[in-house]
Amino acid sequence: MKFKGGAIIIGSLLWDNKPKRIKWRKLYLESSKNIIPIKVRIRYGRESSSRKNTYTMILSNHPKTDFGNAYILRFKEIIKNARNLESQAFAMASAEGLWKKTGPSLNKNWGTVGLLINPKLEETRNLEIIKERWTKIYSEYNLNPSDYTIQEEPEIIDKNGFLNIEWTDEMNEFDFLIATLTVPKPKSLLDEQIIAEKINETGYDEYFLNNYENGIRTFQDEGIITKLNKKPVANNV
């Protein structure tokens, strides 16, 4: 079997120069020159201690979450079996800091790497093997899908680690996509005023500005910008 895969990129996975993330992008993904812009429902929704308690992006199925701009980076390697796909997922999890002291993991209490399958993919035995192996991995995590929702929004991931996000036309060249979900904090909708106030209060604007300047955008961005002390410069990446 030969399947094509990629990683959905929102936030700092694209631009963060921590050694783990540079290594991941270099070893596992095609050059960012071949990046694929996509529309996904994203918003600012997680208070992050590593970002000076400003808010980072989350994927969201809430009715009030509109489409934003994200990217897909293609895997360098063709997926020939379930282990190939798992290797890609565990590598992404390592870059995200999801591994545990006991060893490789796709899941921690604050985030997880989920799998999105092309809905047009035929129900072949090979696909069933991949589903079975992915489900087995997640059986060890006891994942609670409601941890990843805001105000009773539709589940964005199921207990077996399969993503429930919209498949858009830009994704059609792929059979499998992986993406990192983070747990919303707080479990409520954040408006532009709250997000901007936190940036202004802490003086930490690196996350927001780097996202904006690299073309990673939410539907909230323009409203946030009007309230920021420091304005970003757009980049046509």
PDB file of C-alpha atoms in Angstrom:
ATOM      1  CA  MET A   1       0.000   0.000   0.000  1.00  0.00           C
ATOM      2  CA  LYS A   2       1.074   3.558  -0.626  1.00  0.00           C
ATOM      3  CA  PHE A   3      -0.634   6.440   1.132  1.00  0.00           C
ATOM      4  CA  LYS A   4       0.200  10.131   1.229  1.00  0.00           C
ATOM      5  CA  GLY A   5       0.262  12.050   4.492  1.00  0.00           C
ATOM      6  CA  GLY A   6       0.972  15.414   5.989  1.00  0.00           C
ATOM      7  CA  ALA A   7       0.873  17.505   9.155  1.00  0.00           C
ATOM      8  CA  ILE A   8      -1.645  20.267   9.766  1.00  0.00           C
ATOM      9  CA  ILE A   9       0.296  23.213  11.132  1.00  0.00           C
ATOM     10  CA  ILE A  10      -1.192  25.914  13.321  1.00  0.00           C
ATOM     11  CA  GLY A  11       0.749  28.205  15.592  1.00  0.00           C
ATOM     12  CA  SER A  12       4.403  27.872  16.448  1.00  0.00           C
ATOM     13  CA  LEU A  13       5.079  24.497  14.815  1.00  0.00           C
ATOM     14  CA  LEU A  14       5.809  26.451  11.631  1.00  0.00           C
ATOM     15  CA  TRP A  15       8.180  29.103  12.935  1.00  0.00           C
ATOM     16  CA  ASP A  16       9.472  28.090  16.382  1.00  0.00           C
ATOM     17  CA  ASN A  17      13.233  27.478  16.271  1.00  0.00           C
ATOM     18  CA  LYS A  18      13.547  25.195  19.268  1.00  0.00           C
ATOM     19  CA  PRO A  19      16.005  22.401  18.338  1.00  0.00           C
ATOM     20  CA  LYS A  20      13.340  19.666  18.588  1.00  0.00           C
ATOM     21  CA  ARG A  21      11.076  21.462  16.160  1.00  0.00           C
ATOM     22  CA  ILE A  22      13.842  22.291  13.688  1.00  0.00           C
ATOM     23  CA  LYS A  23      14.901  18.633  13.719  1.00  0.00           C
ATOM     24  CA  TRP A  24      11.325  17.436  13.206  1.00  0.00           C
ATOM     25  CA  ARG A  25      10.683  19.735  10.259  1.00  0.00           C
ATOM     26  CA  LYS A  26      14.042  18.837   8.677  1.00  0.00           C
ATOM     27  CA  LEU A  27      13.834  15.054   9.073  1.00  0.00           C
ATOM     28  CA  TYR A  28      10.155  14.336   8.552  1.00  0.00           C
ATOM     29  CA  LEU A  29       8.598  17.077   6.433  1.00  0.00           C
ATOM     30  CA  GLU A  30       9.100  18.529   2.997  1.00  0.00           C
ATOM     31  CA  SER A  31      10.506  22.042   2.707  1.00  0.00           C
ATOM     32  CA  SER A  32       8.253  24.873   3.824  1.00  0.00           C
ATOM     33  CA  LYS A  33       8.657  26.175   0.266  1.00  0.00           C
ATOM     34  CA  ASN A  34       6.099  23.523  -0.667  1.00  0.00           C
ATOM     35  CA  ILE A  35       3.669  24.514   2.057  1.00  0.00           C
ATOM     36  CA  ILE A  36      -0.063  24.119   1.353  1.00  0.00           C
ATOM     37  CA  PRO A  37      -2.444  26.821   2.662  1.00  0.00           C
ATOM     38  CA  ILE A  38      -5.719  25.443   4.065  1.00  0.00           C
ATOM     39  CA  LYS A  39      -8.843  26.707   5.786  1.00  0.00           C
ATOM     40  CA  VAL A  40      -9.575  25.279   9.241  1.00  0.00           C
ATOM     41  CA  ARG A  41     -11.667  26.425  12.186  1.00  0.00           C
ATOM     42  CA  ILE A  42      -9.180  27.877  14.665  1.00  0.00           C
ATOM     43  CA  ARG A  43      -9.302  30.445  17.441  1.00  0.00           C
ATOM     44  CA  TYR A  44      -7.248  31.665  20.390  1.00  0.00           C
ATOM     45  CA  GLY A  45      -8.302  29.531  23.310  1.00  0.00           C
ATOM     46  CA  ARG A  46      -5.556  28.192  25.571  1.00  0.00           C
ATOM     47  CA  GLU A  47      -3.709  30.112  28.255  1.00  0.00           C
ATOM     48  CA  SER A  48      -0.120  28.937  27.948  1.00  0.00           C
ATOM     49  CA  SER A  49       2.408  29.151  30.765  1.00  0.00           C
ATOM     50  CA  SER A  50       5.241  28.733  28.243  1.00  0.00           C
ATOM     51  CA  ARG A  51       3.926  31.833  26.413  1.00  0.00           C
ATOM     52  CA  LYS A  52       3.811  34.043  29.529  1.00  0.00           C
ATOM     53  CA  ASN A  53       0.150  33.134  30.081  1.00  0.00           C
ATOM     54  CA  THR A  54      -0.964  34.672  26.814  1.00  0.00           C
ATOM     55  CA  TYR A  55      -3.359  32.656  24.663  1.00  0.00           C
ATOM     56  CA  THR A  56      -2.373  30.166  21.977  1.00  0.00           C
ATOM     57  CA  MET A  57      -4.388  28.717  19.102  1.00  0.00           C
ATOM     58  CA  ILE A  58      -6.744  25.766  19.303  1.00  0.00           C
ATOM     59  CA  LEU A  59      -8.734  23.850  16.727  1.00  0.00           C
ATOM     60  CA  SER A  60     -12.427  24.268  17.504  1.00  0.00           C
ATOM     61  CA  ASN A  61     -15.807  22.989  16.311  1.00  0.00           C
ATOM     62  CA  HIS A  62     -17.761  25.634  18.183  1.00  0.00           C
ATOM     63  CA  PRO A  63     -20.466  27.301  16.018  1.00  0.00           C
ATOM     64  CA  LYS A  64     -18.903  30.683  16.754  1.00  0.00           C
ATOM     65  CA  THR A  65     -15.479  29.581  15.490  1.00  0.00           C
ATOM     66  CA  ASP A  66     -15.036  30.641  11.865  1.00  0.00           C
ATOM     67  CA  PHE A  67     -12.423  29.469   9.370  1.00  0.00           C
ATOM     68  CA  GLY A  68      -8.868  30.724   9.651  1.00  0.00           C
ATOM     69  CA  ASN A  69      -5.665  30.168   7.673  1.00  0.00           C
ATOM     70  CA  ALA A  70      -3.335  27.291   8.483  1.00  0.00           C
ATOM     71  CA  TYR A  71      -0.951  25.064   6.521  1.00  0.00           C
ATOM     72  CA  ILE A  72      -0.155  21.484   5.658  1.00  0.00           C
ATOM     73  CA  LEU A  73       3.433  20.295   5.341  1.00  0.00           C
ATOM     74  CA  ARG A  74       3.796  17.049   3.411  1.00  0.00           C
ATOM     75  CA  PHE A  75       5.556  14.045   4.924  1.00  0.00           C
ATOM     76  CA  LYS A  76       8.843  13.314   3.188  1.00  0.00           C
ATOM     77  CA  GLU A  77       8.099   9.605   3.151  1.00  0.00           C
ATOM     78  CA  ILE A  78       5.219   7.725   1.546  1.00  0.00           C
ATOM     79  CA  ILE A  79       3.138   5.798   4.084  1.00  0.00           C
ATOM     80  CA  LYS A  80       3.595   2.134   3.226  1.00  0.00           C
ATOM     81  CA  ASN A  81       2.249   0.633   6.428  1.00  0.00           C
ATOM     82  CA  ALA A  82       0.733   1.507   9.799  1.00  0.00           C
ATOM     83  CA  ARG A  83       4.144   1.807  11.435  1.00  0.00           C
ATOM     84  CA  ASN A  84       5.169   4.555   8.980  1.00  0.00           C
ATOM     85  CA  LEU A  85       2.149   6.600   9.983  1.00  0.00           C
ATOM     86  CA  GLU A  86       2.729   5.982  13.681  1.00  0.00           C
ATOM     87  CA  SER A  87       6.367   7.074  13.330  1.00  0.00           C
ATOM     88  CA  GLN A  88       5.223  10.371  11.838  1.00  0.00           C
ATOM     89  CA  ALA A  89       2.720  10.906  14.642  1.00  0.00           C
ATOM     90  CA  PHE A  90       5.208  10.113  17.403  1.00  0.00           C
ATOM     91  CA  ALA A  91       7.775  12.432  15.800  1.00  0.00           C
ATOM     92  CA  MET A  92       5.254  15.272  15.782  1.00  0.00           C
ATOM     93  CA  ALA A  93       4.354  14.485  19.397  1.00  0.00           C
ATOM     94  CA  SER A  94       8.020  14.701  20.355  1.00  0.00           C
ATOM     95  CA  ALA A  95       8.326  18.112  18.693  1.00  0.00           C
ATOM     96  CA  GLU A  96       5.266  19.230  20.662  1.00  0.00           C
ATOM     97  CA  GLY A  97       6.603  17.988  23.995  1.00  0.00           C
ATOM     98  CA  LEU A  98       4.007  15.238  24.378  1.00  0.00           C
ATOM     99  CA  TRP A  99       6.420  12.422  25.165  1.00  0.00           C
ATOM    100  CA  LYS A 100       6.477  11.216  28.757  1.00  0.00           C
ATOM    101  CA  LYS A 101       9.396  10.316  31.000  1.00  0.00           C
ATOM    102  CA  THR A 102       8.463   6.677  30.472  1.00  0.00           C
ATOM    103  CA  GLY A 103       8.842   6.933  26.697  1.00  0.00           C
ATOM    104  CA  PRO A 104       7.139   7.951  23.435  1.00  0.00           C
ATOM    105  CA  SER A 105       3.531   9.138  23.711  1.00  0.00           C
ATOM    106  CA  LEU A 106       0.920  10.900  21.605  1.00  0.00           C
ATOM    107  CA  ASN A 107      -0.925  12.227  24.605  1.00  0.00           C
ATOM    108  CA  LYS A 108      -0.567  14.270  27.784  1.00  0.00           C
ATOM    109  CA  ASN A 109      -3.171  15.928  29.962  1.00  0.00           C
ATOM    110  CA  TRP A 110      -2.862  19.194  27.987  1.00  0.00           C
ATOM    111  CA  GLY A 111      -2.723  17.919  24.408  1.00  0.00           C
ATOM    112  CA  THR A 112      -2.713  15.070  21.927  1.00  0.00           C
ATOM    113  CA  VAL A 113      -1.927  14.196  18.299  1.00  0.00           C
ATOM    114  CA  GLY A 114      -5.043  13.129  16.406  1.00  0.00           C
ATOM    115  CA  LEU A 115      -5.516  11.428  13.047  1.00  0.00           C
ATOM    116  CA  LEU A 116      -7.724  12.705  10.213  1.00  0.00           C
ATOM    117  CA  ILE A 117      -8.617  10.292   7.396  1.00  0.00           C
ATOM    118  CA  ASN A 118      -9.697  11.325   3.898  1.00  0.00           C
ATOM    119  CA  PRO A 119     -13.436  10.501   3.809  1.00  0.00           C
ATOM    120  CA  LYS A 120     -13.087   9.269   0.206  1.00  0.00           C
ATOM    121  CA  LEU A 121     -10.533   6.649   1.165  1.00  0.00           C
ATOM    122  CA  GLU A 122     -11.908   3.222   0.378  1.00  0.00           C
ATOM    123  CA  GLU A 123     -12.558   0.840   3.244  1.00  0.00           C
ATOM    124  CA  THR A 124      -9.667  -1.441   2.389  1.00  0.00           C
ATOM    125  CA  ARG A 125      -8.127  -3.982   4.730  1.00  0.00           C
ATOM    126  CA  ASN A 126      -5.004  -1.847   4.886  1.00  0.00           C
ATOM    127  CA  LEU A 127      -7.053   1.072   6.174  1.00  0.00           C
ATOM    128  CA  GLU A 128      -8.719  -1.138   8.749  1.00  0.00           C
ATOM    129  CA  ILE A 129      -5.301  -2.234  10.018  1.00  0.00           C
ATOM    130  CA  ILE A 130      -4.278   1.397  10.453  1.00  0.00           C
ATOM    131  CA  LYS A 131      -7.518   2.176  12.291  1.00  0.00           C
ATOM    132  CA  GLU A 132      -7.122  -0.840  14.546  1.00  0.00           C
ATOM    133  CA  ARG A 133      -3.528   0.032  15.442  1.00  0.00           C
ATOM    134  CA  TRP A 134      -4.375   3.703  16.081  1.00  0.00           C
ATOM    135  CA  THR A 135      -7.292   2.677  18.300  1.00  0.00           C
ATOM    136  CA  LYS A 136      -5.015   0.321  20.211  1.00  0.00           C
ATOM    137  CA  ILE A 137      -2.528   3.128  20.886  1.00  0.00           C
ATOM    138  CA  TYR A 138      -5.289   5.357  22.220  1.00  0.00           C
ATOM    139  CA  SER A 139      -6.764   2.606  24.381  1.00  0.00           C
ATOM    140  CA  GLU A 140      -3.811   3.221  26.705  1.00  0.00           C
ATOM    141  CA  TYR A 141      -4.590   6.932  27.127  1.00  0.00           C
ATOM    142  CA  ASN A 142      -8.210   6.895  28.349  1.00  0.00           C
ATOM    143  CA  LEU A 143      -8.758  10.122  26.438  1.00  0.00           C
ATOM    144  CA  ASN A 144     -11.876  12.101  27.322  1.00  0.00           C
ATOM    145  CA  PRO A 145     -13.117  13.963  24.202  1.00  0.00           C
ATOM    146  CA  SER A 146     -14.972  16.536  26.305  1.00  0.00           C
ATOM    147  CA  ASP A 147     -11.619  17.819  27.609  1.00  0.00           C
ATOM    148  CA  TYR A 148     -11.065  19.340  24.168  1.00  0.00           C
ATOM    149  CA  THR A 149     -14.408  21.110  23.808  1.00  0.00           C
ATOM    150  CA  ILE A 150     -15.629  24.584  24.719  1.00  0.00           C
ATOM    151  CA  GLN A 151     -19.159  25.102  26.033  1.00  0.00           C
ATOM    152  CA  GLU A 152     -20.517  21.777  24.811  1.00  0.00           C
ATOM    153  CA  GLU A 153     -19.303  22.189  21.231  1.00  0.00           C
ATOM    154  CA  PRO A 154     -19.392  19.062  19.018  1.00  0.00           C
ATOM    155  CA  GLU A 155     -16.500  16.695  19.748  1.00  0.00           C
ATOM    156  CA  ILE A 156     -13.345  17.543  17.841  1.00  0.00           C
ATOM    157  CA  ILE A 157     -11.708  14.190  18.606  1.00  0.00           C
ATOM    158  CA  ASP A 158     -13.128  10.832  19.652  1.00  0.00           C
ATOM    159  CA  LYS A 159     -11.837   8.550  22.399  1.00  0.00           C
ATOM    160  CA  ASN A 160      -9.837   6.565  19.822  1.00  0.00           C
ATOM    161  CA  GLY A 161      -7.840   9.596  18.663  1.00  0.00           C
ATOM    162  CA  PHE A 162      -9.621  10.246  15.356  1.00  0.00           C
ATOM    163  CA  LEU A 163     -10.191  13.912  14.530  1.00  0.00           C
ATOM    164  CA  ASN A 164     -13.632  15.298  13.784  1.00  0.00           C
ATOM    165  CA  ILE A 165     -12.789  18.366  11.710  1.00  0.00           C
ATOM    166  CA  GLU A 166     -14.008  19.361   8.278  1.00  0.00           C
ATOM    167  CA  TRP A 167     -12.207  17.906   5.293  1.00  0.00           C
ATOM    168  CA  THR A 168     -11.672  20.727   2.804  1.00  0.00           C
ATOM    169  CA  ASP A 169     -10.740  20.688  -0.876  1.00  0.00           C
ATOM    170  CA  GLU A 170      -7.144  21.713  -0.146  1.00  0.00           C
ATOM    171  CA  MET A 171      -6.677  18.438   1.720  1.00  0.00           C
ATOM    172  CA  ASN A 172      -7.733  16.180  -1.158  1.00  0.00           C
ATOM    173  CA  GLU A 173      -4.234  15.117  -2.240  1.00  0.00           C
ATOM    174  CA  PHE A 174      -3.753  13.409   1.142  1.00  0.00           C
ATOM    175  CA  ASP A 175      -4.966  10.121   2.578  1.00  0.00           C
ATOM    176  CA  PHE A 176      -3.985  10.896   6.173  1.00  0.00           C
ATOM    177  CA  LEU A 177      -3.341  14.081   8.118  1.00  0.00           C
ATOM    178  CA  ILE A 178      -2.165  14.492  11.694  1.00  0.00           C
ATOM    179  CA  ALA A 179      -2.695  17.518  13.917  1.00  0.00           C
ATOM    180  CA  THR A 180      -2.062  18.539  17.498  1.00  0.00           C
ATOM    181  CA  LEU A 181      -5.025  19.404  19.682  1.00  0.00           C
ATOM    182  CA  THR A 182      -4.590  21.312  22.932  1.00  0.00           C
ATOM    183  CA  VAL A 183      -7.060  21.477  25.800  1.00  0.00           C
ATOM    184  CA  PRO A 184      -8.892  24.829  25.942  1.00  0.00           C
ATOM    185  CA  LYS A 185      -8.130  26.959  28.996  1.00  0.00           C
ATOM    186  CA  PRO A 186     -10.473  28.377  30.131  1.00  0.00           C
ATOM    187  CA  LYS A 187     -13.400  26.293  28.869  1.00  0.00           C
ATOM    188  CA  SER A 188     -15.151  29.353  27.501  1.00  0.00           C
ATOM    189  CA  LEU A 189     -15.071  31.498  24.381  1.00  0.00           C
ATOM    190  CA  LEU A 190     -12.415  34.208  24.514  1.00  0.00           C
ATOM    191  CA  ASP A 191     -13.170  37.465  22.768  1.00  0.00           C
ATOM    192  CA  GLU A 192     -10.676  39.755  21.086  1.00  0.00           C
ATOM    193  CA  GLN A 193     -10.555  42.165  24.020  1.00  0.00           C
ATOM    194  CA  ILE A 194      -9.503  39.456  26.492  1.00  0.00           C
ATOM    195  CA  ILE A 195      -6.845  38.091  24.134  1.00  0.00           C
ATOM    196  CA  ALA A 196      -5.360  41.515  23.373  1.00  0.00           C
ATOM    197  CA  GLU A 197      -5.416  42.631  27.010  1.00  0.00           C
ATOM    198  CA  LYS A 198      -3.320  39.632  28.024  1.00  0.00           C
ATOM    199  CA  ILE A 199      -0.740  40.417  25.323  1.00  0.00           C
ATOM    200  CA  ASN A 200      -0.590  44.080  26.326  1.00  0.00           C
ATOM    201  CA  GLU A 201      -0.438  43.243  30.028  1.00  0.00           C
ATOM    202  CA  THR A 202       2.459  40.786  29.731  1.00  0.00           C
ATOM    203  CA  GLY A 203       4.247  42.524  26.885  1.00  0.00           C
ATOM    204  CA  TYR A 204       4.619  39.109  25.253  1.00  0.00           C
ATOM    205  CA  ASP A 205       3.496  39.353  21.638  1.00  0.00           C
ATOM    206  CA  GLU A 206       5.924  36.913  19.991  1.00  0.00           C
ATOM    207  CA  TYR A 207       3.368  34.140  19.505  1.00  0.00           C
ATOM    208  CA  PHE A 208       0.647  36.317  18.012  1.00  0.00           C
ATOM    209  CA  LEU A 209       2.971  38.413  15.857  1.00  0.00           C
ATOM    210  CA  ASN A 210       4.870  35.417  14.472  1.00  0.00           C
ATOM    211  CA  ASN A 211       1.635  33.653  13.587  1.00  0.00           C
ATOM    212  CA  TYR A 212       0.249  36.714  11.857  1.00  0.00           C
ATOM    213  CA  GLU A 213       3.448  37.538  10.012  1.00  0.00           C
ATOM    214  CA  ASN A 214       3.737  33.938   8.765  1.00  0.00           C
ATOM    215  CA  GLY A 215       0.183  33.894   7.456  1.00  0.00           C
ATOM    216  CA  ILE A 216      -1.356  31.775  10.210  1.00  0.00           C
ATOM    217  CA  ARG A 217      -4.569  33.645  10.942  1.00  0.00           C
ATOM    218  CA  THR A 218      -7.780  33.263  12.900  1.00  0.00           C
ATOM    219  CA  PHE A 219     -11.067  35.048  12.276  1.00  0.00           C
ATOM    220  CA  GLN A 220     -10.288  37.027  15.453  1.00  0.00           C
ATOM    221  CA  ASP A 221      -7.004  38.535  14.318  1.00  0.00           C
ATOM    222  CA  GLU A 222      -8.132  41.878  12.931  1.00  0.00           C
ATOM    223  CA  GLY A 223     -10.180  42.582  16.042  1.00  0.00           C
ATOM    224  CA  ILE A 224      -7.212  41.685  18.246  1.00  0.00           C
ATOM    225  CA  ILE A 225      -4.882  43.938  16.255  1.00  0.00           C
ATOM    226  CA  THR A 226      -7.037  47.019  16.802  1.00  0.00           C
ATOM    227  CA  LYS A 227      -6.514  46.581  20.547  1.00  0.00           C
ATOM    228  CA  LEU A 228      -2.778  45.786  20.549  1.00  0.00           C
ATOM    229  CA  ASN A 229      -0.116  48.258  21.614  1.00  0.00           C
ATOM    230  CA  LYS A 230       2.203  46.840  18.925  1.00  0.00           C
ATOM    231  CA  LYS A 231       0.853  46.127  15.463  1.00  0.00           C
ATOM    232  CA  PRO A 232       2.064  43.183  13.286  1.00  0.00           C
ATOM    233  CA  VAL A 233       3.402  43.402   9.748  1.00  0.00           C
ATOM    234  CA  ALA A 234       1.701  41.075   7.273  1.00  0.00           C
ATOM    235  CA  ASN A 235       3.723  38.523   5.343  1.00  0.00           C
ATOM    236  CA  ASN A 236       2.424  36.953   2.137  1.00  0.00           C
ATOM    237  CA  VAL A 237       3.785  33.478   2.925  1.00  0.00           C
TER     238      VAL A 237
END
